[in-house]
mmCIF file of C-alpha atoms in Angstrom:
data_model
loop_
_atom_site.group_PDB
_atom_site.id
_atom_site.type_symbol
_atom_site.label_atom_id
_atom_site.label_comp_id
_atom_site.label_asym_id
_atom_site.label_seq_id
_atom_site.Cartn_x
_atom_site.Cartn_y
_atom_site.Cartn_z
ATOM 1 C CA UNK A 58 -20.608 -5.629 15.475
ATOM 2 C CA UNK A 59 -17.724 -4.856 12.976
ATOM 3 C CA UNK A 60 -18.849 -5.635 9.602
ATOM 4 C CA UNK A 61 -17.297 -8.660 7.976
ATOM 5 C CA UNK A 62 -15.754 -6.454 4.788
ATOM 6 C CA UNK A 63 -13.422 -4.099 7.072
ATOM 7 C CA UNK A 64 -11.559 -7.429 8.385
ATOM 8 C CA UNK A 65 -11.311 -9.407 5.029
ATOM 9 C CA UNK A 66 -12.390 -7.852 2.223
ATOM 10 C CA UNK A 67 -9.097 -7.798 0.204
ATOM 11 C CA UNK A 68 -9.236 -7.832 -3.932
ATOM 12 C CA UNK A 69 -8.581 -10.894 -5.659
ATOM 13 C CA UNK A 70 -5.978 -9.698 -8.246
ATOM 14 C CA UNK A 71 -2.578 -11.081 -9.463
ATOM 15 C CA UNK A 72 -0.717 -8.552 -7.239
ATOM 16 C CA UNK A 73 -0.878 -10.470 -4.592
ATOM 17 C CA UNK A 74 1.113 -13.168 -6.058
ATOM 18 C CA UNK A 75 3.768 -10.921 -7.010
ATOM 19 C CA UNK A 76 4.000 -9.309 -4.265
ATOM 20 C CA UNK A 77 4.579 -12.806 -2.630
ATOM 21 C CA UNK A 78 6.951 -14.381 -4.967
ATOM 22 C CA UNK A 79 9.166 -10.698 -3.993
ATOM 23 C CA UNK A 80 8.295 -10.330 -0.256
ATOM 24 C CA UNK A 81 7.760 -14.042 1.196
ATOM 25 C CA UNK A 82 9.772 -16.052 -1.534
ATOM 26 C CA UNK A 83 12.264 -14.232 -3.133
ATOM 27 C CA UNK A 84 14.983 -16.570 -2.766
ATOM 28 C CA UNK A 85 13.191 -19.525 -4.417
ATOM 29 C CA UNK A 86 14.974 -20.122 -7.480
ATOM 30 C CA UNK A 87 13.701 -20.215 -11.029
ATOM 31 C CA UNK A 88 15.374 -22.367 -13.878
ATOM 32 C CA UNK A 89 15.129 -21.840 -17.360
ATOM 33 C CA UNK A 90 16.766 -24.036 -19.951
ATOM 34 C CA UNK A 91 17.866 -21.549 -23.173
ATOM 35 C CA UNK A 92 17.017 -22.535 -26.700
ATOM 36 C CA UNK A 93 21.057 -23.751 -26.706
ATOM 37 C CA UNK A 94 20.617 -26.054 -24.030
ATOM 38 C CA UNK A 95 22.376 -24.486 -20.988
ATOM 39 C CA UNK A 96 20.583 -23.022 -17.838
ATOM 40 C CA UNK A 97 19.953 -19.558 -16.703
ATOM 41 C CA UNK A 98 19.333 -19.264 -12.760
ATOM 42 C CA UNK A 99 17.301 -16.274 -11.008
ATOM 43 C CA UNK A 100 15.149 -16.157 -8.503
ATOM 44 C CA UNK A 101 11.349 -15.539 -7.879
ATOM 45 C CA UNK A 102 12.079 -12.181 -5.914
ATOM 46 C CA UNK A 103 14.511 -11.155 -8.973
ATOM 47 C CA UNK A 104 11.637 -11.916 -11.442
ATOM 48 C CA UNK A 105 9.212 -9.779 -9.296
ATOM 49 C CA UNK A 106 11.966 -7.106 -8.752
ATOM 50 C CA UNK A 107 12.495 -6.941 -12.997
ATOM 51 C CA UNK A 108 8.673 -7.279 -13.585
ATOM 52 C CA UNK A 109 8.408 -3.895 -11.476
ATOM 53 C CA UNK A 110 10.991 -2.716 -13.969
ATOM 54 C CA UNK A 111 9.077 -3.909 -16.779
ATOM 55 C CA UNK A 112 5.648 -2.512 -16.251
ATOM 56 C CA UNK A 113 7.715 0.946 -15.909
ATOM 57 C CA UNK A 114 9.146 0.528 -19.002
ATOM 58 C CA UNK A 115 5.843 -0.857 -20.667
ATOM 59 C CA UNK A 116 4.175 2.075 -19.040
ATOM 60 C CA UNK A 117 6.702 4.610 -20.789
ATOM 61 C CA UNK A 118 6.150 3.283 -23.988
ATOM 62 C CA UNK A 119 2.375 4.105 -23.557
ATOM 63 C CA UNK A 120 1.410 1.005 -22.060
ATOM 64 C CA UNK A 121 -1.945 1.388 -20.180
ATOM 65 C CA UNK A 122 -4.638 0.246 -18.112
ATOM 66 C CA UNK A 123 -6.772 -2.225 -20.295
ATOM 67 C CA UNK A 124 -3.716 -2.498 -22.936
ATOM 68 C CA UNK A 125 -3.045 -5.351 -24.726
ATOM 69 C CA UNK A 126 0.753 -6.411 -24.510
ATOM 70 C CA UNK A 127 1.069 -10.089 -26.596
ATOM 71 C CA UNK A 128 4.304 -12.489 -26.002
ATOM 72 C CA UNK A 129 5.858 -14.885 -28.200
ATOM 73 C CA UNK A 130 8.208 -16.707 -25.363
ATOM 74 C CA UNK A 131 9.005 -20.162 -24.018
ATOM 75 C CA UNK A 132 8.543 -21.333 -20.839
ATOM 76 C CA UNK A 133 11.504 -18.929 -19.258
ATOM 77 C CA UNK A 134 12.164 -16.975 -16.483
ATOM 78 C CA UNK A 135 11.260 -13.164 -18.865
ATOM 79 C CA UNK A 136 8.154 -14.835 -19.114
ATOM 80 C CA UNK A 137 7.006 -15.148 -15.904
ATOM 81 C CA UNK A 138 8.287 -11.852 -15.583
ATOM 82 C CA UNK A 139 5.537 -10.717 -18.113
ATOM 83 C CA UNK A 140 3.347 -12.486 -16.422
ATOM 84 C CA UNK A 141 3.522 -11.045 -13.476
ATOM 85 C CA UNK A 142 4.062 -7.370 -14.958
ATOM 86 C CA UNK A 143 1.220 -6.752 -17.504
ATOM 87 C CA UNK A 144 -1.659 -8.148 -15.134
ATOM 88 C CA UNK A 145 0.048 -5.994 -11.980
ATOM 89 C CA UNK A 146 0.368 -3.209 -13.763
ATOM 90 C CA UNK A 147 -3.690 -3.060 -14.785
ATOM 91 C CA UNK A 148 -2.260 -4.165 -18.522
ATOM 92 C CA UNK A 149 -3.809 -7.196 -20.336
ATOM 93 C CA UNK A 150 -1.737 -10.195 -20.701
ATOM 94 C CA UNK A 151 -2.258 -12.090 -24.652
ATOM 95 C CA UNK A 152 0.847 -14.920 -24.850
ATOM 96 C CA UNK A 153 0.657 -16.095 -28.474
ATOM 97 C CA UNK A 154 1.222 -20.106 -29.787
ATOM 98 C CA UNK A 155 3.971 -19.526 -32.061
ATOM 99 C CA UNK A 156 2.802 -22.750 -33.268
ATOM 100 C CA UNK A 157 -0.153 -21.418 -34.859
ATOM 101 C CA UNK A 158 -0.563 -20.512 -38.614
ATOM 102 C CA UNK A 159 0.801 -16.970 -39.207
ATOM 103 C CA UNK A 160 -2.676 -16.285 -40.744
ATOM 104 C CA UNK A 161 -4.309 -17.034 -37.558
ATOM 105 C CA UNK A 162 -2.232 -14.944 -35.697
ATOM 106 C CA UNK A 163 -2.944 -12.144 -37.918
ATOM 107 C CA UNK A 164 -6.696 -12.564 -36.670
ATOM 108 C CA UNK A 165 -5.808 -13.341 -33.300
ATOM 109 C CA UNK A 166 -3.409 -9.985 -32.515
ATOM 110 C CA UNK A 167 -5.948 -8.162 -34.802
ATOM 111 C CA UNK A 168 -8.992 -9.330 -32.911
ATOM 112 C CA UNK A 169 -6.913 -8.688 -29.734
ATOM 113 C CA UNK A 170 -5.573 -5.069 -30.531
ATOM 114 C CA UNK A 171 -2.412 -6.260 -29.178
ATOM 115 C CA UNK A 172 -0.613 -3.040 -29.154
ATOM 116 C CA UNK A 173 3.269 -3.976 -28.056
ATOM 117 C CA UNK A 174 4.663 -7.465 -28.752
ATOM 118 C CA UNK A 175 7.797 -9.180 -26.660
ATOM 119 C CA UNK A 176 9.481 -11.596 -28.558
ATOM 120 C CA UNK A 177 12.197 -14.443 -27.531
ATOM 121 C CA UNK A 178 14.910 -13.999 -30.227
ATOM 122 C CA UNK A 179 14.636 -17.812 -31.194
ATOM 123 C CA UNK A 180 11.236 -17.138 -32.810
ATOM 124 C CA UNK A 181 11.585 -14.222 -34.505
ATOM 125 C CA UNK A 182 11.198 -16.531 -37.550
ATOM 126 C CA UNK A 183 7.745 -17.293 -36.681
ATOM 127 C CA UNK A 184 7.619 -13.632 -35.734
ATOM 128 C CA UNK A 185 8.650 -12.445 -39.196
ATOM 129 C CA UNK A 186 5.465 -14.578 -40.417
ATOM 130 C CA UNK A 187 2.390 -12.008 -39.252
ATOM 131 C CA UNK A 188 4.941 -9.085 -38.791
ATOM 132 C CA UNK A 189 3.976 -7.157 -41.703
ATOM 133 C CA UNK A 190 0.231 -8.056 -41.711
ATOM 134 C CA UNK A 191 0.116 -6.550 -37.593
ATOM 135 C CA UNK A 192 1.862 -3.146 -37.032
ATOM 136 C CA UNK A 193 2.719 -3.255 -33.528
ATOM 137 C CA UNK A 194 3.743 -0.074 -31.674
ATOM 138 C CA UNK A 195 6.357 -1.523 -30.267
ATOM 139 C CA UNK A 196 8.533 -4.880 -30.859
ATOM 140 C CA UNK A 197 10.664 -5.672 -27.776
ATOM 141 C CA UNK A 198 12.998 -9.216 -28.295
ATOM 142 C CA UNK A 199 14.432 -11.172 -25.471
ATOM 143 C CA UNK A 200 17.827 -11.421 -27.043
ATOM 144 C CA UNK A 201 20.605 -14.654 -26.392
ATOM 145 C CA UNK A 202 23.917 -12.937 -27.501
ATOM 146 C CA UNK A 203 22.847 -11.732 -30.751
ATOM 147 C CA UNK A 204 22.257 -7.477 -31.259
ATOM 148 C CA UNK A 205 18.740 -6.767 -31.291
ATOM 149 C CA UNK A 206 17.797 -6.096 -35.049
ATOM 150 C CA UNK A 207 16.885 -2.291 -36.487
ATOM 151 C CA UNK A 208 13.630 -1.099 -35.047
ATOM 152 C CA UNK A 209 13.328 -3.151 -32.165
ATOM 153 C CA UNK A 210 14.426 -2.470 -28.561
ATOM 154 C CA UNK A 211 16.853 -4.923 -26.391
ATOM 155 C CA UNK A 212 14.257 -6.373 -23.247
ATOM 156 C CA UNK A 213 17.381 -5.907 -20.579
ATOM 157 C CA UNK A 214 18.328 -2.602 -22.001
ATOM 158 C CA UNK A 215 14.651 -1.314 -21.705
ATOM 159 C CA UNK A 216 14.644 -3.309 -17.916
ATOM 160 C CA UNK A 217 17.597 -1.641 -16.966
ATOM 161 C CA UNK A 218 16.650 2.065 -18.057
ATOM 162 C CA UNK A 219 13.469 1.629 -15.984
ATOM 163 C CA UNK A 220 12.501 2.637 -12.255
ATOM 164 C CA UNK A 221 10.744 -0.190 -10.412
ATOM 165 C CA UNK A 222 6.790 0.416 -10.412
ATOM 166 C CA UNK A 223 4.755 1.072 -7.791
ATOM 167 C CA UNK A 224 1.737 -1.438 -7.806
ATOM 168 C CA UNK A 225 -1.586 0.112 -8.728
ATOM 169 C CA UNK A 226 -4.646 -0.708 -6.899
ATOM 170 C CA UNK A 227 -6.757 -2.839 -9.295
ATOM 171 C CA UNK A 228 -10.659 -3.568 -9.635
ATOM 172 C CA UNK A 229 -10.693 -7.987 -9.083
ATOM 173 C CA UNK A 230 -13.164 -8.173 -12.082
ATOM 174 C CA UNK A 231 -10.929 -6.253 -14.660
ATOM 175 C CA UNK A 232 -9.661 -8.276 -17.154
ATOM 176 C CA UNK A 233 -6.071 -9.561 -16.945
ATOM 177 C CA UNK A 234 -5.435 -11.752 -19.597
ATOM 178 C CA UNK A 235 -6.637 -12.653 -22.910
ATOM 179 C CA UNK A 236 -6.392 -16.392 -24.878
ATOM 180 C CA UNK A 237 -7.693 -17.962 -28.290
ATOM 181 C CA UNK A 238 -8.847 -21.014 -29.282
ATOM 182 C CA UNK A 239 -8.918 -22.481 -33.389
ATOM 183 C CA UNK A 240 -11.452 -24.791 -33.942
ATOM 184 C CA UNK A 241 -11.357 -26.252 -37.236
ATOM 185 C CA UNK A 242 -11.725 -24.073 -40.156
ATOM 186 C CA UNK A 243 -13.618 -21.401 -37.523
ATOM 187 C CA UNK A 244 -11.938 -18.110 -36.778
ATOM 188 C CA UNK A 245 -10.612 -18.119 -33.341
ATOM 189 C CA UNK A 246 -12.293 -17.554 -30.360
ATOM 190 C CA UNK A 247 -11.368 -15.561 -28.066
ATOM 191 C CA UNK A 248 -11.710 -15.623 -23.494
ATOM 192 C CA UNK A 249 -10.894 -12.976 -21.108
ATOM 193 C CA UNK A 250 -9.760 -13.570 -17.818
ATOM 194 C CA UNK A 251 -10.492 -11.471 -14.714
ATOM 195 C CA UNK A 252 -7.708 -10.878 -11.926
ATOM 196 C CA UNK A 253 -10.532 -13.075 -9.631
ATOM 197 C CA UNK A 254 -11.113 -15.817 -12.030
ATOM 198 C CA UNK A 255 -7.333 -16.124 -12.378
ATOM 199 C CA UNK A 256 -6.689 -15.827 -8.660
ATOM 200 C CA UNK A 257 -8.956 -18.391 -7.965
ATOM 201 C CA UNK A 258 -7.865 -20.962 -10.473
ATOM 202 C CA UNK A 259 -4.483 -20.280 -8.390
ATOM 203 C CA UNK A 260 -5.575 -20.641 -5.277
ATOM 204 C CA UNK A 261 -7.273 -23.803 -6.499
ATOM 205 C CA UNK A 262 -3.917 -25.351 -7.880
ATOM 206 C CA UNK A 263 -2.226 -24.897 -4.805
ATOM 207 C CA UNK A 264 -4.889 -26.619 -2.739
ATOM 208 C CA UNK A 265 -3.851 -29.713 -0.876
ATOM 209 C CA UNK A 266 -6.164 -32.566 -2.344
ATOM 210 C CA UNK A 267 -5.842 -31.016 -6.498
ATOM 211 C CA UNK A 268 -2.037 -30.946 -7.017
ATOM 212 C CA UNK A 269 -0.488 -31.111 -3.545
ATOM 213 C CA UNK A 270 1.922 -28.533 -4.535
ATOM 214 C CA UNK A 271 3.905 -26.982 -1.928
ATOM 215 C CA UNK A 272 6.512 -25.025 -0.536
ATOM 216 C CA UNK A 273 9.082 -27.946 -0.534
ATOM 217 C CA UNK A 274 8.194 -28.771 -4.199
ATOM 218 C CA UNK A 275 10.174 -28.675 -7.409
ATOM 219 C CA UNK A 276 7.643 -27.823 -10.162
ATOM 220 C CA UNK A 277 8.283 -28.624 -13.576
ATOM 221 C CA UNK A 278 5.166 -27.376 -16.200
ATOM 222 C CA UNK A 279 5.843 -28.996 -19.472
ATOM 223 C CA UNK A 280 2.952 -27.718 -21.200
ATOM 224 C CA UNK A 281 3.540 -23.847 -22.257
ATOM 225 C CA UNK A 282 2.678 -20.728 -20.354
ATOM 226 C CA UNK A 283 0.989 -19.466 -23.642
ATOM 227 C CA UNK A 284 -1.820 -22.186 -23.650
ATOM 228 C CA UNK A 285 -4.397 -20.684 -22.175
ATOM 229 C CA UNK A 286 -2.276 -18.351 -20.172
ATOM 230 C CA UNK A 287 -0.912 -21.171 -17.953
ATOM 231 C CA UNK A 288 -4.219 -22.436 -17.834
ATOM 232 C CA UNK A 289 -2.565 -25.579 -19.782
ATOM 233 C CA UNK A 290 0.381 -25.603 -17.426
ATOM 234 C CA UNK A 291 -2.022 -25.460 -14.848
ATOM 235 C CA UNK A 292 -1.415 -22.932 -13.324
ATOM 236 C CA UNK A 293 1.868 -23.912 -12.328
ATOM 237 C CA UNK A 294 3.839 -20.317 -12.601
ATOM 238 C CA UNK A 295 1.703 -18.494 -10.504
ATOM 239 C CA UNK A 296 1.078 -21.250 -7.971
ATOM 240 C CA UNK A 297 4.867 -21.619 -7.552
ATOM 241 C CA UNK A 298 5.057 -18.350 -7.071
ATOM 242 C CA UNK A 299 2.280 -18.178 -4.547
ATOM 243 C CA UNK A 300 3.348 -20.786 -2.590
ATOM 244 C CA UNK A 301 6.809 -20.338 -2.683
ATOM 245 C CA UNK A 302 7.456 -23.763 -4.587
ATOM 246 C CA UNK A 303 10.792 -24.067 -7.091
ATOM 247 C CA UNK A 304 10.295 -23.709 -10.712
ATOM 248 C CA UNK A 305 11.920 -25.095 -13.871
ATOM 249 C CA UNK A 306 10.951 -24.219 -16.839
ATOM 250 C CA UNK A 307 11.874 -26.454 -19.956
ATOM 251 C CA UNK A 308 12.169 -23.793 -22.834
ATOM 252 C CA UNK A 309 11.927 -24.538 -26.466
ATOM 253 C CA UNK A 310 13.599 -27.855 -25.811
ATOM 254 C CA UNK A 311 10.965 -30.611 -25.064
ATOM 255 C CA UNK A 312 12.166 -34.065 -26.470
ATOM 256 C CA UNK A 313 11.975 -36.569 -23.888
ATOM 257 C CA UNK A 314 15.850 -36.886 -23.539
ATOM 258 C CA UNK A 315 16.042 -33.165 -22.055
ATOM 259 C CA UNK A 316 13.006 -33.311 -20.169
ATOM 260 C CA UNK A 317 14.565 -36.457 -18.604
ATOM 261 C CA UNK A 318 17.648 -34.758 -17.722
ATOM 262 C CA UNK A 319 16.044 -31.770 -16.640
ATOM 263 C CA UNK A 320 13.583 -33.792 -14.088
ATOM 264 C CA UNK A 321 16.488 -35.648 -13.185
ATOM 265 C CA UNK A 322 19.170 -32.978 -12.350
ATOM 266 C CA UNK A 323 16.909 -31.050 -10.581
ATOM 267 C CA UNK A 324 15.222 -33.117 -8.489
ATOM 268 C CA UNK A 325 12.127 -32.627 -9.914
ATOM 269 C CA UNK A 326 9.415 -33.541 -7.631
ATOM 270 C CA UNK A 327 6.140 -32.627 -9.631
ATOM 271 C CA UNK A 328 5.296 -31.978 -13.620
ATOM 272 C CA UNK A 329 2.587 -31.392 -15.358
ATOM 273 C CA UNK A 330 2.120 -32.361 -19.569
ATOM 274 C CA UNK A 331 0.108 -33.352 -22.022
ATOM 275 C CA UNK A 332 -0.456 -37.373 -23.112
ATOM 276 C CA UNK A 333 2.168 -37.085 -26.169
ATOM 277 C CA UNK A 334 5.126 -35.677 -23.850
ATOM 278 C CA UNK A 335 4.524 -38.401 -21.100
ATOM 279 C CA UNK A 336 4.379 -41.430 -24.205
ATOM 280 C CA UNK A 337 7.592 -39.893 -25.562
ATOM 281 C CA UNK A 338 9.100 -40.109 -21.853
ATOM 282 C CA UNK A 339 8.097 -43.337 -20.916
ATOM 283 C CA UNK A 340 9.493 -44.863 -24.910
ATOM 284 C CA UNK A 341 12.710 -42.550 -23.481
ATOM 285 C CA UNK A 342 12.664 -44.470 -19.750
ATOM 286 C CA UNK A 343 12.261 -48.049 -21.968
ATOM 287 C CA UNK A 344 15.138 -47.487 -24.296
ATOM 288 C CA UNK A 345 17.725 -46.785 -21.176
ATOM 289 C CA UNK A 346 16.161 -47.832 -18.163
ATOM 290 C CA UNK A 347 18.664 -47.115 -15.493
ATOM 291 C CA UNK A 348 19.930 -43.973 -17.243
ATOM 292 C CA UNK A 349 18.349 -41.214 -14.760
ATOM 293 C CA UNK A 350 17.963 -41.153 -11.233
ATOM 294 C CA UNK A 351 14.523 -40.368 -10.265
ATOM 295 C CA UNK A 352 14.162 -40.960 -7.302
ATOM 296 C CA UNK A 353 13.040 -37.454 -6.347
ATOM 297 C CA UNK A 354 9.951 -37.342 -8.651
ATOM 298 C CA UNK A 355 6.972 -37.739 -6.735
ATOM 299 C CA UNK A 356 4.360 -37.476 -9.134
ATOM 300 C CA UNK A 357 3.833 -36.834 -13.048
ATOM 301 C CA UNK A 358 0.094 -34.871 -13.853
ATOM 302 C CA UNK A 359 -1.226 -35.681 -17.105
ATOM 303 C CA UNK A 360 -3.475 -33.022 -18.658
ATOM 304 C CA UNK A 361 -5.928 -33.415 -21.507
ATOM 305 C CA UNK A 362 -6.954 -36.714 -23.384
ATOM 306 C CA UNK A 363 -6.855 -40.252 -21.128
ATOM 307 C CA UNK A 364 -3.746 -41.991 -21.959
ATOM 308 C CA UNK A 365 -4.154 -45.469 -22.453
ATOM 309 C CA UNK A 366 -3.893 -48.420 -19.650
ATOM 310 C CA UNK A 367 -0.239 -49.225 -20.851
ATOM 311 C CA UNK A 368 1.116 -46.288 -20.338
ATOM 312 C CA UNK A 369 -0.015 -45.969 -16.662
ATOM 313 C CA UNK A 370 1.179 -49.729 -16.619
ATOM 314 C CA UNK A 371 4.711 -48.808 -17.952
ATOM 315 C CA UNK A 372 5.431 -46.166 -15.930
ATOM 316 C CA UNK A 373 4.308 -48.370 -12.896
ATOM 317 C CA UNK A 374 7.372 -50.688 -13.588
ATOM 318 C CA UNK A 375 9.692 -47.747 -13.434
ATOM 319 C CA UNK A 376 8.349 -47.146 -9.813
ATOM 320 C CA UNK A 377 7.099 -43.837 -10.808
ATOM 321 C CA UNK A 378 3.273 -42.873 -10.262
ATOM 322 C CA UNK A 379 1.259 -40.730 -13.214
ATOM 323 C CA UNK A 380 -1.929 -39.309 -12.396
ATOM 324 C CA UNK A 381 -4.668 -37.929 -15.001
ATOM 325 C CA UNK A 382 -5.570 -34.853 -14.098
ATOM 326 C CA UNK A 383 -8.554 -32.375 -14.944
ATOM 327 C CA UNK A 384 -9.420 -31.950 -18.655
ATOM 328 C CA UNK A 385 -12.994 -30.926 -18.677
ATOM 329 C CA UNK A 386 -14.781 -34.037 -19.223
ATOM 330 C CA UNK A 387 -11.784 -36.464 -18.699
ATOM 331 C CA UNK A 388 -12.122 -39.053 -16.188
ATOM 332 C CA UNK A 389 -9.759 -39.239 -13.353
ATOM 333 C CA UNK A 390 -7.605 -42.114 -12.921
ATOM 334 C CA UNK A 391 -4.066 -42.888 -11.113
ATOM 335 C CA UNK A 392 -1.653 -46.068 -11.868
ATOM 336 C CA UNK A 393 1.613 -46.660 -10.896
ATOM 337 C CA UNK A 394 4.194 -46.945 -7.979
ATOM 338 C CA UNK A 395 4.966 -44.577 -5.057
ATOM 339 C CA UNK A 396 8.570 -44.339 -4.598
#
């Protein structure tokens, strides 16, 4: 008898989904709305192709296994391309809330040992805030149009000087990705995340009967990539990439009147946010009823706190369907109309 382990036993890491988003569903496209309000276009294979560019790059600058490379992005295209780069390349993931207090970011990227930091140009302010309190090795900036300041390096420029990497083969149970929690007055808390544990929160999104995500979906995560490493979008970016499903991602911009347009002009089918962004939408859809066509939306996921009766009830009369979705100890519930 062959033994089970020569037919099947395959490593649950994040390279997988990489190697997926370049090999099965490269042409799958990938929006990203800029902090000035107009649209960037790539694909996932393009993102995988440039993440292969960046863990090169990372990896010249001293960037090793077990390294801690932090982020300060949106929801954009470069940052799934960290995301797929730092975990492939046997690096450790840590996206930072910019939101936070820069005190608590001085404990978190201390606690971390956060050794290189990419930054998106538009929060360089909020960078500037824990800058001199954290001396990073390395400051890399995700520029819009403007020169990259003294001292820091230009993310293309470093993408482009850099020969693609070559995947490494990677222990499932090494850790991949790194995310704090404030409680209160507390210091923040700190979780790892194994390759496995996120591979199988992946494979879980993309099941049938949790999100029904699939290959014919649009997927629009309003909740950012840095809470909880996607966890809060969840999972979205490397589902869509594992499945092969189209992604928009919203950017800085997240008032109700973009996220409209956004779900709207691109056919949206499927979006996941927190109770505050779906009450701002729905006070959005009451003002101007007959403003967007969304007739393409399928579904809107609710994640955290249960929203209140009314607001299932309101977006019911729109004919659009919002489901609560998992939030530890939130109970489930669905209102509204199919299309």
């Amino acid at each position: 008898m062959i033994p089970a382990s020569t037919t099947i036993d395959h490593p649950l890491t994040l390279t997988a989904v990489v190697d997926r988003a370049e090999g099965i569903h490269a042409r799958k496209e990938v929006v990203s709305c800029r902090p000035d309000g107009t649209l960037a276009r790539t694909t996932m294979g393009q993102c995988a192709i440039r993440a292969r560019r960046l863990a090169a790059a990372l990896a010249g600058l001293g960037v090793g296994v077990g390294d801690r490379v932090a982020t300060l992005l949106w929801n954009q295209a470069e940052h799934l391309e960290v995301f797929f780069a730092v975990p492939a390349m046997g690096a450790v993931l840590h996206a930072l809330d910019p939101g936070l207090p820069a005190n608590e970011l001085v404990d978190v990227v201390a606690d971390a040992g956060d050794r290189i930091i990419i930054v998106d140009e538009s929060l360089l302010g909020a960078f500037a805030g824990f800058r001199r309190e954290r001396c990073f090795e390395h400051v890399i900036v995700v520029g819009h149009g403007w020169p990259v300041r003294a001292g820091m390096l230009d993310y293309e420029a470093v993408i482009a000087a850099a020969h693609p990497m070559e995947w490494p083969v990677l222990d499932e149970r090494q850790t991949a990705a790194l995310s704090y929690s404030c409680r209160g007055d507390e210091r923040p808390t700190g979780t790892s995340y194994s390759h496995r544990a996120l591979m199988l929160h992946t494979l879980t999104v993309a099941l049938a009967d949790e999100l029904r995500v699939s290959v014919h979906d649009t997927l629009l995560p309003v909740l950012p990539m840095f809470q909880a490493n996607a966890f809060g979008a969840f999972g979205l970016p490397y589902a869509a990439a594992l499945i092969g499903a189209r992604l928009v991602l919203p950017g800085p911009r997240k008032d109700p009147v973009v996220l409209l347009n956004l779900l709207a002009a691109e056919r949206v089918t499927a979006s996941v946010g927190d109770p505050a962004a779906w009450v701002a939408v729905l006070a959005a859809l009451d003002a101007v009823p007959r403003r967007w066509d969304l007739r393409g939306l399928d579904r809107l996921i609710v994640v955290g706190s249960m929203l209140n009766r009314s607001v299932f009830a309101g977006y019911g009369r729109h004919g659009l369907r919002i489901s609560q979705a998992w939030g530890m100890t939130e109970p489930i519930a669905e209102a509204g109309i199919r299309r």
